mmCIF file of C-alpha atoms and ligand atoms in Angstrom:
data_model
loop_
_atom_site.group_PDB
_atom_site.id
_atom_site.type_symbol
_atom_site.label_atom_id
_atom_site.label_comp_id
_atom_site.label_asym_id
_atom_site.label_seq_id
_atom_site.Cartn_x
_atom_site.Cartn_y
_atom_site.Cartn_z
ATOM 1 C CA MET A 2 -9.455 14.827 -19.504
ATOM 2 C CA THR A 3 -9.657 17.774 -21.830
ATOM 3 C CA ALA A 4 -10.319 16.681 -25.395
ATOM 4 C CA ARG A 5 -7.378 18.702 -26.679
ATOM 5 C CA ALA A 6 -4.907 15.937 -25.790
ATOM 6 C CA HIS A 7 -3.219 13.815 -28.466
ATOM 7 C CA THR A 8 -0.618 11.065 -28.403
ATOM 8 C CA ILE A 9 2.301 11.855 -30.696
ATOM 9 C CA LYS A 10 5.720 10.300 -31.220
ATOM 10 C CA ILE A 11 9.139 11.547 -30.240
ATOM 11 C CA ALA A 12 11.194 11.613 -33.446
ATOM 12 C CA GLU A 13 14.522 12.462 -31.872
ATOM 13 C CA VAL A 14 16.137 13.207 -28.502
ATOM 14 C CA VAL A 15 19.022 15.702 -28.641
ATOM 15 C CA ARG A 16 21.533 16.090 -25.805
ATOM 16 C CA GLU A 17 21.991 19.858 -25.409
ATOM 17 C CA THR A 18 24.018 19.917 -22.176
ATOM 18 C CA ALA A 19 24.648 17.446 -19.345
ATOM 19 C CA ASP A 20 21.309 18.541 -17.868
ATOM 20 C CA ALA A 21 19.120 19.306 -20.862
ATOM 21 C CA ARG A 22 17.503 17.266 -23.627
ATOM 22 C CA THR A 23 15.523 18.476 -26.623
ATOM 23 C CA LEU A 24 12.552 16.311 -27.572
ATOM 24 C CA VAL A 25 11.652 16.670 -31.248
ATOM 25 C CA PHE A 26 8.149 15.549 -32.186
ATOM 26 C CA ASP A 27 6.579 13.924 -35.227
ATOM 27 C CA ILE A 28 3.171 15.458 -35.817
ATOM 28 C CA PRO A 29 0.932 13.276 -38.010
ATOM 29 C CA ASP A 30 -0.527 15.043 -41.057
ATOM 30 C CA ASP A 31 -4.084 14.992 -39.702
ATOM 31 C CA LEU A 32 -2.975 16.911 -36.576
ATOM 32 C CA THR A 33 -0.821 19.548 -38.277
ATOM 33 C CA ALA A 34 -3.467 22.263 -37.984
ATOM 34 C CA ARG A 35 -4.101 21.489 -34.325
ATOM 35 C CA PHE A 36 -0.392 21.816 -33.584
ATOM 36 C CA SER A 37 0.109 25.165 -35.290
ATOM 37 C CA TYR A 38 1.600 27.571 -32.740
ATOM 38 C CA ARG A 39 2.996 31.022 -32.068
ATOM 39 C CA PRO A 40 6.534 31.691 -30.834
ATOM 40 C CA GLY A 41 6.401 31.614 -27.017
ATOM 41 C CA GLN A 42 3.708 28.936 -26.656
ATOM 42 C CA PHE A 43 4.153 25.663 -24.774
ATOM 43 C CA LEU A 44 3.104 22.015 -24.844
ATOM 44 C CA THR A 45 1.779 20.250 -21.759
ATOM 45 C CA LEU A 46 3.191 16.728 -21.461
ATOM 46 C CA ARG A 47 1.588 13.841 -19.633
ATOM 47 C CA VAL A 48 4.383 12.147 -17.699
ATOM 48 C CA PRO A 49 3.432 8.723 -16.280
ATOM 49 C CA SER A 50 3.668 8.263 -12.512
ATOM 50 C CA GLU A 51 3.112 5.029 -10.596
ATOM 51 C CA ARG A 52 1.786 7.005 -7.648
ATOM 52 C CA THR A 53 -0.748 9.276 -9.321
ATOM 53 C CA GLY A 54 -1.215 7.813 -12.804
ATOM 54 C CA SER A 55 0.502 10.830 -14.300
ATOM 55 C CA VAL A 56 1.699 14.360 -13.716
ATOM 56 C CA ALA A 57 1.280 17.222 -16.184
ATOM 57 C CA ARG A 58 4.231 19.469 -16.972
ATOM 58 C CA CYS A 59 4.479 22.410 -19.372
ATOM 59 C CA TYR A 60 7.447 22.743 -21.731
ATOM 60 C CA SER A 61 7.824 25.744 -24.024
ATOM 61 C CA LEU A 62 8.409 25.153 -27.704
ATOM 62 C CA CYS A 63 11.987 26.096 -28.567
ATOM 63 C CA SER A 64 11.337 25.527 -32.274
ATOM 64 C CA SER A 65 10.057 28.347 -34.458
ATOM 65 C CA PRO A 66 6.864 27.971 -36.471
ATOM 66 C CA HIS A 67 8.536 30.177 -39.092
ATOM 67 C CA CYS A 68 11.725 28.220 -39.767
ATOM 68 C CA ASP A 69 11.668 24.797 -38.108
ATOM 69 C CA ASP A 70 9.937 21.839 -39.739
ATOM 70 C CA ARG A 71 9.305 19.997 -36.498
ATOM 71 C CA LEU A 72 8.055 20.997 -33.067
ATOM 72 C CA ALA A 73 10.571 20.664 -30.241
ATOM 73 C CA VAL A 74 10.757 21.318 -26.516
ATOM 74 C CA THR A 75 13.841 21.344 -24.312
ATOM 75 C CA VAL A 76 13.666 19.872 -20.825
ATOM 76 C CA LYS A 77 16.250 20.820 -18.222
ATOM 77 C CA ARG A 78 16.680 18.737 -15.085
ATOM 78 C CA THR A 79 15.320 20.326 -11.924
ATOM 79 C CA ALA A 80 17.221 19.137 -8.844
ATOM 80 C CA GLY A 81 14.949 16.672 -7.019
ATOM 81 C CA GLY A 82 12.292 17.112 -9.711
ATOM 82 C CA TYR A 83 10.186 14.177 -10.869
ATOM 83 C CA ALA A 84 9.205 14.737 -14.501
ATOM 84 C CA SER A 85 12.238 16.594 -15.801
ATOM 85 C CA ASN A 86 14.645 13.891 -14.650
ATOM 86 C CA LEU A 87 12.438 11.125 -15.977
ATOM 87 C CA LEU A 88 12.160 12.831 -19.366
ATOM 88 C CA CYS A 89 15.922 13.432 -19.543
ATOM 89 C CA ASP A 90 16.815 9.902 -18.394
ATOM 90 C CA ILE A 91 14.507 7.510 -20.160
ATOM 91 C CA THR A 92 12.994 9.190 -23.201
ATOM 92 C CA ILE A 93 14.112 7.759 -26.524
ATOM 93 C CA ALA A 94 13.167 8.283 -30.170
ATOM 94 C CA GLY A 95 9.982 6.426 -31.031
ATOM 95 C CA ASP A 96 8.383 6.848 -27.581
ATOM 96 C CA PRO A 97 4.755 7.937 -27.630
ATOM 97 C CA VAL A 98 3.839 10.899 -25.463
ATOM 98 C CA THR A 99 0.466 12.419 -24.710
ATOM 99 C CA VAL A 100 0.410 16.197 -24.998
ATOM 100 C CA LEU A 101 -2.076 19.039 -25.080
ATOM 101 C CA GLU A 102 -2.157 21.225 -28.163
ATOM 102 C CA PRO A 103 0.076 24.338 -28.025
ATOM 103 C CA LEU A 104 -1.191 26.921 -25.543
ATOM 104 C CA GLY A 105 -0.112 30.111 -23.849
ATOM 105 C CA THR A 106 -0.109 33.852 -24.292
ATOM 106 C CA PHE A 107 3.598 34.643 -23.832
ATOM 107 C CA GLY A 108 5.373 36.121 -26.860
ATOM 108 C CA PRO A 109 5.065 39.197 -29.053
ATOM 109 C CA ARG A 110 2.032 39.662 -31.285
ATOM 110 C CA GLY A 111 4.201 41.093 -34.062
ATOM 111 C CA LEU A 112 7.811 40.367 -34.985
ATOM 112 C CA ASP A 113 8.856 43.826 -36.176
ATOM 113 C CA GLY A 114 9.366 45.573 -32.825
ATOM 114 C CA ASP A 115 12.630 45.877 -30.889
ATOM 115 C CA LEU A 116 12.747 43.427 -28.000
ATOM 116 C CA LEU A 117 14.674 42.957 -24.786
ATOM 117 C CA LEU A 118 14.559 39.252 -23.994
ATOM 118 C CA ALA A 119 15.760 37.850 -20.669
ATOM 119 C CA ALA A 120 16.162 34.132 -19.983
ATOM 120 C CA GLY A 121 17.238 32.308 -16.840
ATOM 121 C CA GLY A 122 18.522 28.766 -17.582
ATOM 122 C CA SER A 123 15.773 26.707 -19.237
ATOM 123 C CA GLY A 124 13.839 29.958 -19.699
ATOM 124 C CA ILE A 125 15.709 30.219 -22.999
ATOM 125 C CA THR A 126 13.223 27.853 -24.692
ATOM 126 C CA PRO A 127 10.358 30.212 -25.656
ATOM 127 C CA ILE A 128 12.917 32.994 -26.060
ATOM 128 C CA MET A 129 14.776 30.919 -28.641
ATOM 129 C CA SER A 130 11.572 30.466 -30.613
ATOM 130 C CA ILE A 131 10.955 34.224 -30.491
ATOM 131 C CA ILE A 132 14.541 35.070 -31.542
ATOM 132 C CA LYS A 133 14.521 32.727 -34.535
ATOM 133 C CA SER A 134 11.103 33.975 -35.603
ATOM 134 C CA VAL A 135 12.059 37.666 -35.350
ATOM 135 C CA LEU A 136 15.293 37.136 -37.269
ATOM 136 C CA VAL A 137 13.710 35.042 -40.014
ATOM 137 C CA VAL A 138 10.416 36.793 -40.730
ATOM 138 C CA GLY A 139 10.444 40.017 -38.685
ATOM 139 C CA ARG A 140 12.310 43.296 -38.905
ATOM 140 C CA GLY A 141 12.884 43.892 -35.196
ATOM 141 C CA SER A 142 16.157 43.720 -33.294
ATOM 142 C CA VAL A 143 16.796 41.653 -30.185
ATOM 143 C CA VAL A 144 18.960 42.093 -27.117
ATOM 144 C CA LEU A 145 19.115 38.910 -25.045
ATOM 145 C CA LEU A 146 20.237 38.731 -21.425
ATOM 146 C CA TYR A 147 20.903 35.056 -20.763
ATOM 147 C CA ALA A 148 21.779 33.924 -17.233
ATOM 148 C CA ASN A 149 23.316 30.544 -16.469
ATOM 149 C CA ARG A 150 25.330 28.858 -13.751
ATOM 150 C CA ASP A 151 28.398 28.623 -15.978
ATOM 151 C CA ARG A 152 29.464 28.324 -19.601
ATOM 152 C CA ARG A 153 28.796 24.594 -19.711
ATOM 153 C CA SER A 154 25.153 24.930 -18.677
ATOM 154 C CA VAL A 155 24.290 27.265 -21.582
ATOM 155 C CA ILE A 156 21.594 25.674 -23.745
ATOM 156 C CA PHE A 157 21.698 26.632 -27.466
ATOM 157 C CA GLY A 158 25.051 28.421 -26.942
ATOM 158 C CA ARG A 159 26.415 27.483 -30.351
ATOM 159 C CA GLU A 160 23.156 28.217 -32.167
ATOM 160 C CA LEU A 161 22.946 31.664 -30.550
ATOM 161 C CA ALA A 162 26.566 32.468 -31.454
ATOM 162 C CA GLU A 163 25.837 31.487 -35.053
ATOM 163 C CA LEU A 164 22.693 33.639 -35.179
ATOM 164 C CA GLU A 165 24.654 36.562 -33.724
ATOM 165 C CA ARG A 166 27.335 36.111 -36.369
ATOM 166 C CA ARG A 167 24.740 36.034 -39.152
ATOM 167 C CA HIS A 168 22.708 38.987 -37.797
ATOM 168 C CA PRO A 169 25.254 41.233 -36.047
ATOM 169 C CA LYS A 170 23.029 44.303 -36.294
ATOM 170 C CA ARG A 171 19.860 42.588 -35.087
ATOM 171 C CA LEU A 172 20.920 40.209 -32.312
ATOM 172 C CA ARG A 173 23.103 40.899 -29.307
ATOM 173 C CA VAL A 174 23.563 38.251 -26.610
ATOM 174 C CA LEU A 175 24.661 39.327 -23.130
ATOM 175 C CA HIS A 176 25.686 36.196 -21.242
ATOM 176 C CA TRP A 177 25.630 36.244 -17.453
ATOM 177 C CA TRP A 178 27.514 33.337 -15.899
ATOM 178 C CA GLU A 179 27.129 33.036 -12.160
ATOM 179 C CA SER A 180 30.526 31.332 -12.036
ATOM 180 C CA ASP A 181 32.076 34.667 -13.147
ATOM 181 C CA ARG A 182 29.693 37.375 -11.980
ATOM 182 C CA GLY A 183 27.677 35.858 -9.126
ATOM 183 C CA LEU A 184 23.896 35.642 -9.077
ATOM 184 C CA PRO A 185 22.158 38.389 -11.050
ATOM 185 C CA THR A 186 20.822 41.078 -8.721
ATOM 186 C CA SER A 187 18.227 43.683 -9.504
ATOM 187 C CA ARG A 188 20.738 46.543 -9.257
ATOM 188 C CA ARG A 189 23.358 44.952 -11.498
ATOM 189 C CA VAL A 190 20.818 43.768 -14.053
ATOM 190 C CA ALA A 191 19.339 47.281 -14.178
ATOM 191 C CA GLU A 192 22.825 48.669 -14.865
ATOM 192 C CA ALA A 193 23.333 46.185 -17.691
ATOM 193 C CA LEU A 194 19.938 46.845 -19.293
ATOM 194 C CA ARG A 195 19.492 50.590 -18.735
ATOM 195 C CA ARG A 196 20.039 51.372 -22.430
ATOM 196 C CA HIS A 197 17.289 48.964 -23.426
ATOM 197 C CA ARG A 198 14.456 50.227 -21.242
ATOM 198 C CA LYS A 199 12.446 51.578 -24.184
ATOM 199 C CA ARG A 200 12.134 48.096 -25.678
ATOM 200 C CA GLU A 201 9.327 45.601 -25.059
ATOM 201 C CA TRP A 202 10.596 43.190 -22.328
ATOM 202 C CA TYR A 203 9.951 39.428 -22.426
ATOM 203 C CA ILE A 204 11.265 37.647 -19.335
ATOM 204 C CA CYS A 205 11.289 33.891 -18.797
ATOM 205 C CA GLY A 206 12.708 31.576 -16.163
ATOM 206 C CA PRO A 207 12.200 30.290 -12.649
ATOM 207 C CA LEU A 208 10.616 32.491 -9.966
ATOM 208 C CA GLY A 209 13.898 33.866 -8.521
ATOM 209 C CA PHE A 210 15.002 35.059 -11.958
ATOM 210 C CA THR A 211 11.702 36.643 -12.977
ATOM 211 C CA THR A 212 11.541 38.430 -9.616
ATOM 212 C CA VAL A 213 15.007 39.961 -10.105
ATOM 213 C CA LEU A 214 14.194 41.011 -13.674
ATOM 214 C CA ARG A 215 10.839 42.475 -12.719
ATOM 215 C CA SER A 216 12.465 44.475 -9.975
ATOM 216 C CA ALA A 217 15.245 45.661 -12.344
ATOM 217 C CA ALA A 218 12.586 46.765 -14.839
ATOM 218 C CA ALA A 219 10.705 48.616 -12.091
ATOM 219 C CA SER A 220 13.866 50.430 -11.005
ATOM 220 C CA LEU A 221 14.396 51.537 -14.631
ATOM 221 C CA ARG A 222 10.743 52.665 -14.744
ATOM 222 C CA VAL A 223 9.909 50.367 -17.645
ATOM 223 C CA PRO A 224 6.107 50.759 -17.931
ATOM 224 C CA THR A 225 4.292 47.615 -16.765
ATOM 225 C CA HIS A 226 2.506 47.242 -20.112
ATOM 226 C CA GLN A 227 5.954 46.800 -21.689
ATOM 227 C CA ILE A 228 6.880 43.872 -19.405
ATOM 228 C CA HIS A 229 5.799 40.303 -20.184
ATOM 229 C CA LEU A 230 6.600 37.351 -17.959
ATOM 230 C CA GLU A 231 6.581 33.578 -18.224
ATOM 231 C CA GLU A 232 7.406 31.919 -14.945
ATOM 232 C CA PHE A 233 8.533 28.289 -15.050
ATOM 233 C CA ARG A 234 6.999 26.184 -12.335
ATOM 234 C CA SER A 235 5.253 22.863 -11.967
ATOM 235 C CA LEU A 236 1.501 22.599 -12.202
ATOM 236 C CA ALA A 237 -0.335 21.643 -9.033
ATOM 237 C CA SER A 238 -3.297 20.443 -11.092
ATOM 238 C CA ASN A 239 -3.397 17.752 -13.770
ATOM 239 C CA PRO A 240 -5.633 18.303 -16.796
ATOM 240 C CA PHE A 241 -4.979 14.702 -17.916
ATOM 241 C CA GLU A 242 -6.365 13.033 -14.795
ATOM 242 C CA GLU A 243 -8.813 15.510 -13.323
ATOM 243 C CA PRO A 244 -12.457 14.682 -13.689
ATOM 244 C CA THR A 245 -14.423 17.691 -14.846
ATOM 245 C CA PRO A 246 -15.975 19.479 -11.855
ATOM 246 C CA PRO A 247 -19.202 18.154 -10.345
ATOM 247 C CA ARG A 248 -22.283 19.037 -12.325
ATOM 248 C CA GLU A 249 -24.743 19.929 -9.591
ATOM 249 C CA SER A 250 -23.755 23.560 -9.098
ATOM 250 C CA ALA A 251 -23.952 24.440 -12.780
ATOM 251 C CA THR A 252 -27.233 24.293 -14.551
ATOM 252 C CA ARG A 253 -28.571 24.020 -18.043
ATOM 253 C CA ALA A 254 -31.873 25.533 -16.888
ATOM 254 C CA PRO A 255 -33.438 27.817 -19.457
ATOM 255 C CA LEU A 256 -32.688 31.462 -18.821
ATOM 256 C CA THR A 257 -36.261 32.245 -17.750
ATOM 257 C CA THR A 258 -36.472 29.681 -14.927
ATOM 258 C CA ALA A 259 -33.236 30.365 -13.053
ATOM 259 C CA ALA A 260 -33.471 32.438 -9.902
ATOM 260 C CA PRO A 261 -32.542 36.016 -10.820
ATOM 261 C CA GLY A 262 -29.806 37.573 -8.714
ATOM 262 C CA ARG A 263 -28.254 34.238 -7.739
ATOM 263 C CA SER A 264 -26.941 33.627 -11.217
ATOM 264 C CA ALA A 265 -26.119 35.698 -14.263
ATOM 265 C CA ALA A 266 -27.119 35.127 -17.866
ATOM 266 C CA LEU A 267 -24.038 34.038 -19.781
ATOM 267 C CA GLU A 268 -23.580 34.240 -23.536
ATOM 268 C CA VAL A 269 -20.309 32.740 -24.719
ATOM 269 C CA ASP A 270 -18.670 32.521 -28.151
ATOM 270 C CA ILE A 271 -16.253 29.641 -28.488
ATOM 271 C CA ASP A 272 -15.050 27.507 -31.413
ATOM 272 C CA GLY A 273 -17.330 29.376 -33.813
ATOM 273 C CA ARG A 274 -20.538 28.783 -31.824
ATOM 274 C CA THR A 275 -22.585 30.839 -29.372
ATOM 275 C CA HIS A 276 -23.995 29.227 -26.210
ATOM 276 C CA HIS A 277 -26.271 30.488 -23.427
ATOM 277 C CA PHE A 278 -26.040 29.294 -19.820
ATOM 278 C CA ARG A 279 -26.957 30.364 -16.308
ATOM 279 C CA TRP A 280 -23.812 31.383 -14.434
ATOM 280 C CA PRO A 281 -24.050 30.879 -10.653
ATOM 281 C CA ARG A 282 -22.509 33.849 -8.805
ATOM 282 C CA THR A 283 -20.020 31.723 -6.868
ATOM 283 C CA GLU A 284 -18.932 29.537 -9.742
ATOM 284 C CA ARG A 285 -15.931 30.240 -11.921
ATOM 285 C CA LEU A 286 -16.504 30.630 -15.624
ATOM 286 C CA LEU A 287 -14.268 27.717 -16.629
ATOM 287 C CA ASP A 288 -16.187 25.340 -14.350
ATOM 288 C CA VAL A 289 -19.518 26.496 -15.776
ATOM 289 C CA LEU A 290 -18.274 25.823 -19.295
ATOM 290 C CA LEU A 291 -16.756 22.408 -18.538
ATOM 291 C CA ASN A 292 -19.873 21.389 -16.599
ATOM 292 C CA ASN A 293 -21.916 22.191 -19.659
ATOM 293 C CA GLY A 294 -19.745 20.087 -21.936
ATOM 294 C CA ILE A 295 -17.917 23.013 -23.551
ATOM 295 C CA ASN A 296 -14.360 22.191 -24.550
ATOM 296 C CA ALA A 297 -12.797 25.364 -23.139
ATOM 297 C CA PRO A 298 -8.996 25.584 -23.166
ATOM 298 C CA TYR A 299 -7.209 25.339 -19.809
ATOM 299 C CA VAL A 300 -4.125 23.895 -18.185
ATOM 300 C CA CYS A 301 -3.222 25.113 -14.712
ATOM 301 C CA ARG A 302 -6.544 26.409 -13.324
ATOM 302 C CA GLU A 303 -4.421 28.513 -10.954
ATOM 303 C CA SER A 304 -4.369 31.792 -12.941
ATOM 304 C CA ALA A 305 -0.736 31.307 -13.907
ATOM 305 C CA CYS A 306 -0.569 29.900 -17.435
ATOM 306 C CA GLY A 307 -2.981 32.227 -19.251
ATOM 307 C CA THR A 308 -4.378 29.394 -21.364
ATOM 308 C CA CYS A 309 -8.038 30.080 -20.518
ATOM 309 C CA VAL A 310 -7.832 33.765 -21.428
ATOM 310 C CA CYS A 311 -11.017 35.191 -22.949
ATOM 311 C CA ALA A 312 -12.606 38.614 -23.358
ATOM 312 C CA VAL A 313 -15.579 40.197 -21.601
ATOM 313 C CA LYS A 314 -17.665 41.857 -24.322
ATOM 314 C CA ARG A 315 -20.700 42.801 -22.243
ATOM 315 C CA GLY A 316 -21.351 43.117 -18.516
ATOM 316 C CA ARG A 317 -18.982 43.073 -15.547
ATOM 317 C CA THR A 318 -16.895 40.280 -14.052
ATOM 318 C CA ARG A 319 -14.128 39.967 -11.487
ATOM 319 C CA MET A 320 -11.171 37.662 -11.069
ATOM 320 C CA VAL A 321 -10.478 35.867 -7.798
ATOM 321 C CA ARG A 322 -6.765 35.773 -8.620
ATOM 322 C CA ASN A 323 -4.634 36.952 -11.538
ATOM 323 C CA GLU A 324 -1.011 36.094 -12.111
ATOM 324 C CA ALA A 325 -0.992 36.070 -15.907
ATOM 325 C CA LEU A 326 -2.596 39.237 -17.247
ATOM 326 C CA ILE A 327 -0.960 42.644 -17.194
ATOM 327 C CA ASP A 328 -2.815 45.948 -16.686
ATOM 328 C CA ALA A 329 -3.002 46.715 -20.412
ATOM 329 C CA GLU A 330 -4.678 43.351 -21.059
ATOM 330 C CA LEU A 331 -7.145 43.903 -18.227
ATOM 331 C CA GLU A 332 -7.988 47.275 -19.736
ATOM 332 C CA GLN A 333 -8.824 45.507 -23.021
ATOM 333 C CA GLY A 334 -11.367 43.388 -21.118
ATOM 334 C CA LEU A 335 -9.322 40.180 -21.024
ATOM 335 C CA THR A 336 -9.951 37.788 -18.166
ATOM 336 C CA LEU A 337 -8.948 34.273 -17.063
ATOM 337 C CA ALA A 338 -11.891 31.885 -17.209
ATOM 338 C CA CYS A 339 -10.518 29.764 -14.364
ATOM 339 C CA GLN A 340 -10.758 32.747 -11.976
ATOM 340 C CA THR A 341 -13.713 34.735 -13.286
ATOM 341 C CA LEU A 342 -16.980 35.309 -11.412
ATOM 342 C CA PRO A 343 -19.938 37.360 -12.714
ATOM 343 C CA GLU A 344 -20.659 40.797 -11.226
ATOM 344 C CA SER A 345 -23.527 41.936 -13.440
ATOM 345 C CA ASP A 346 -26.708 40.039 -14.400
ATOM 346 C CA ASP A 347 -25.883 39.703 -18.080
ATOM 347 C CA VAL A 348 -22.398 38.844 -19.373
ATOM 348 C CA ARG A 349 -21.097 38.103 -22.836
ATOM 349 C CA ILE A 350 -17.724 36.379 -23.184
ATOM 350 C CA THR A 351 -15.729 35.499 -26.257
ATOM 351 C CA PHE A 352 -12.863 33.063 -26.631
ATOM 352 C CA GLU A 353 -12.431 33.991 -30.293
ATOM 353 C CA GLN A 354 -9.150 35.886 -30.792
HETATM 354 C C1 FAD B 3 4.491 27.684 -19.207
HETATM 355 C C2 FAD B 3 5.670 26.857 -18.709
HETATM 356 C C3 FAD B 3 6.674 26.514 -19.575
HETATM 357 C C4 FAD B 3 7.765 25.760 -19.134
HETATM 358 N N1 FAD B 3 8.738 25.450 -20.015
HETATM 359 C C5 FAD B 3 9.818 24.740 -19.613
HETATM 360 C C6 FAD B 3 10.877 24.419 -20.521
HETATM 361 O O1 FAD B 3 10.833 24.785 -21.702
HETATM 362 N N2 FAD B 3 11.915 23.682 -20.061
HETATM 363 C C7 FAD B 3 11.990 23.249 -18.770
HETATM 364 O O2 FAD B 3 12.951 22.561 -18.420
HETATM 365 N N3 FAD B 3 11.013 23.555 -17.863
HETATM 366 C C8 FAD B 3 9.922 24.277 -18.269
HETATM 367 N N4 FAD B 3 8.923 24.551 -17.384
HETATM 368 C C9 FAD B 3 8.991 23.997 -16.029
HETATM 369 C C10 FAD B 3 8.441 22.559 -16.038
HETATM 370 O O3 FAD B 3 7.052 22.563 -16.342
HETATM 371 C C11 FAD B 3 8.594 21.852 -14.683
HETATM 372 O O4 FAD B 3 8.118 22.694 -13.674
HETATM 373 C C12 FAD B 3 10.055 21.475 -14.410
HETATM 374 O O5 FAD B 3 10.531 20.586 -15.419
HETATM 375 C C13 FAD B 3 10.174 20.773 -13.040
HETATM 376 O O6 FAD B 3 9.330 19.658 -13.046
HETATM 377 P P1 FAD B 3 9.722 18.337 -12.233
HETATM 378 O O7 FAD B 3 8.554 17.403 -12.272
HETATM 379 O O8 FAD B 3 11.053 17.810 -12.649
HETATM 380 O O9 FAD B 3 9.928 18.911 -10.783
HETATM 381 P P2 FAD B 3 8.900 18.749 -9.546
HETATM 382 O O10 FAD B 3 8.828 17.317 -9.132
HETATM 383 O O11 FAD B 3 7.647 19.439 -9.857
HETATM 384 O O12 FAD B 3 9.741 19.530 -8.483
HETATM 385 C C14 FAD B 3 9.989 20.933 -8.614
HETATM 386 C C15 FAD B 3 10.728 21.402 -7.374
HETATM 387 O O13 FAD B 3 9.902 21.180 -6.246
HETATM 388 C C16 FAD B 3 10.600 20.363 -5.321
HETATM 389 N N5 FAD B 3 9.608 19.427 -4.799
HETATM 390 C C17 FAD B 3 9.016 18.409 -5.449
HETATM 391 N N6 FAD B 3 8.143 17.779 -4.648
HETATM 392 C C18 FAD B 3 8.210 18.426 -3.465
HETATM 393 C C19 FAD B 3 7.550 18.273 -2.233
HETATM 394 N N7 FAD B 3 6.657 17.305 -2.038
HETATM 395 N N8 FAD B 3 7.861 19.125 -1.236
HETATM 396 C C20 FAD B 3 8.762 20.101 -1.407
HETATM 397 N N9 FAD B 3 9.415 20.314 -2.547
HETATM 398 C C21 FAD B 3 9.144 19.483 -3.551
HETATM 399 C C22 FAD B 3 11.670 19.622 -6.082
HETATM 400 O O14 FAD B 3 12.764 19.272 -5.263
HETATM 401 C C23 FAD B 3 12.038 20.640 -7.103
HETATM 402 O O15 FAD B 3 12.970 21.557 -6.598
HETATM 403 C C24 FAD B 3 7.832 25.318 -17.788
HETATM 404 C C25 FAD B 3 6.797 25.650 -16.904
HETATM 405 C C26 FAD B 3 5.733 26.418 -17.361
HETATM 406 C C27 FAD B 3 4.617 26.775 -16.404
#
């Protein structure tokens, strides 16, 4: 298991709607620094399972680091889903829960720009954190498109109405209830958002929703570097149960003895230290690091969550798959360690932000 897991206590469970519960956490004083976070980041919860020991599920923080004292996530039931129903049904205040420290790359770097935020159902969680943060410490304005089945399934409806009342010039909420307007389609969403195409877009929700929004943005010719996505789905992997990958393919051999051509020389900066390893050509960067006892951040290992993002400072690499990074980030040299293979003989990577 990654060493970035901690067991913390649930301080409170809040019923938001028939299908959604907010879990508020108590963070002990000695872990406060480890649980500092940016708006848009998520926690990964270990949910016990009799069949597999546990499953890992990500839940975005709906609290704001700028105005909420306690960290909170909101879980919405997924029909037929394992963890979400368990969390909504049996979790009570005082329960311990094992979680990874906050992770993720979704969310604006600054809070002063004008944003178009789009949330489908439970996708409101990181968006809520962003909205509160912008309104409290930023200068930007926010337009929110918020799609739900009907009025009763709206999470944070009252809180949003109150924020809109307090900040009428800076927050505008456009509700989309399927009960009234049908499912959002690319064409109709584009019509509704045409005026906002110059803004930075942050889109969050299940796959169907993000697909519609992405297509609406494309039809409005919103540049891809202005579009940021967080897609809610379950992890196929489990960072709590997985053994680290087998050691034999990675090597601690000194740089001079490794066969040239079959591996690259890797220099990596992480957690304030610099390490040197041989990097076999067919082995992904994250595996090389974990095999060598480096506590690199990761969650999904499927290129989706963006947790293992790092930067290539020297040499060339390629990614086997990329679902998290946009073109502008690739141009800056960012890469996902779980998918990265070396292309040149000498590569320097940094995880330092
Ligand atoms: C970065 C991130 C942040 C997230 N934040 C939130 C959040 O704030 N709030 C929130 O509610 N969710 C969030 N999610 C989604 C969350 O992690 C879970 O995916 C969600 O709760 C569903 O998990 P589950 O265990 O209930 O469903 P699962 O058991 O994983 O099931 C999901 C779907 O797959 C179907 N399914 C399950 N098993 C099978 C099978 N064997 N064959 C076919 N179909 C199957 C189920 O019927 C269901 O429709 C987030 C996801 C990510 C990646």
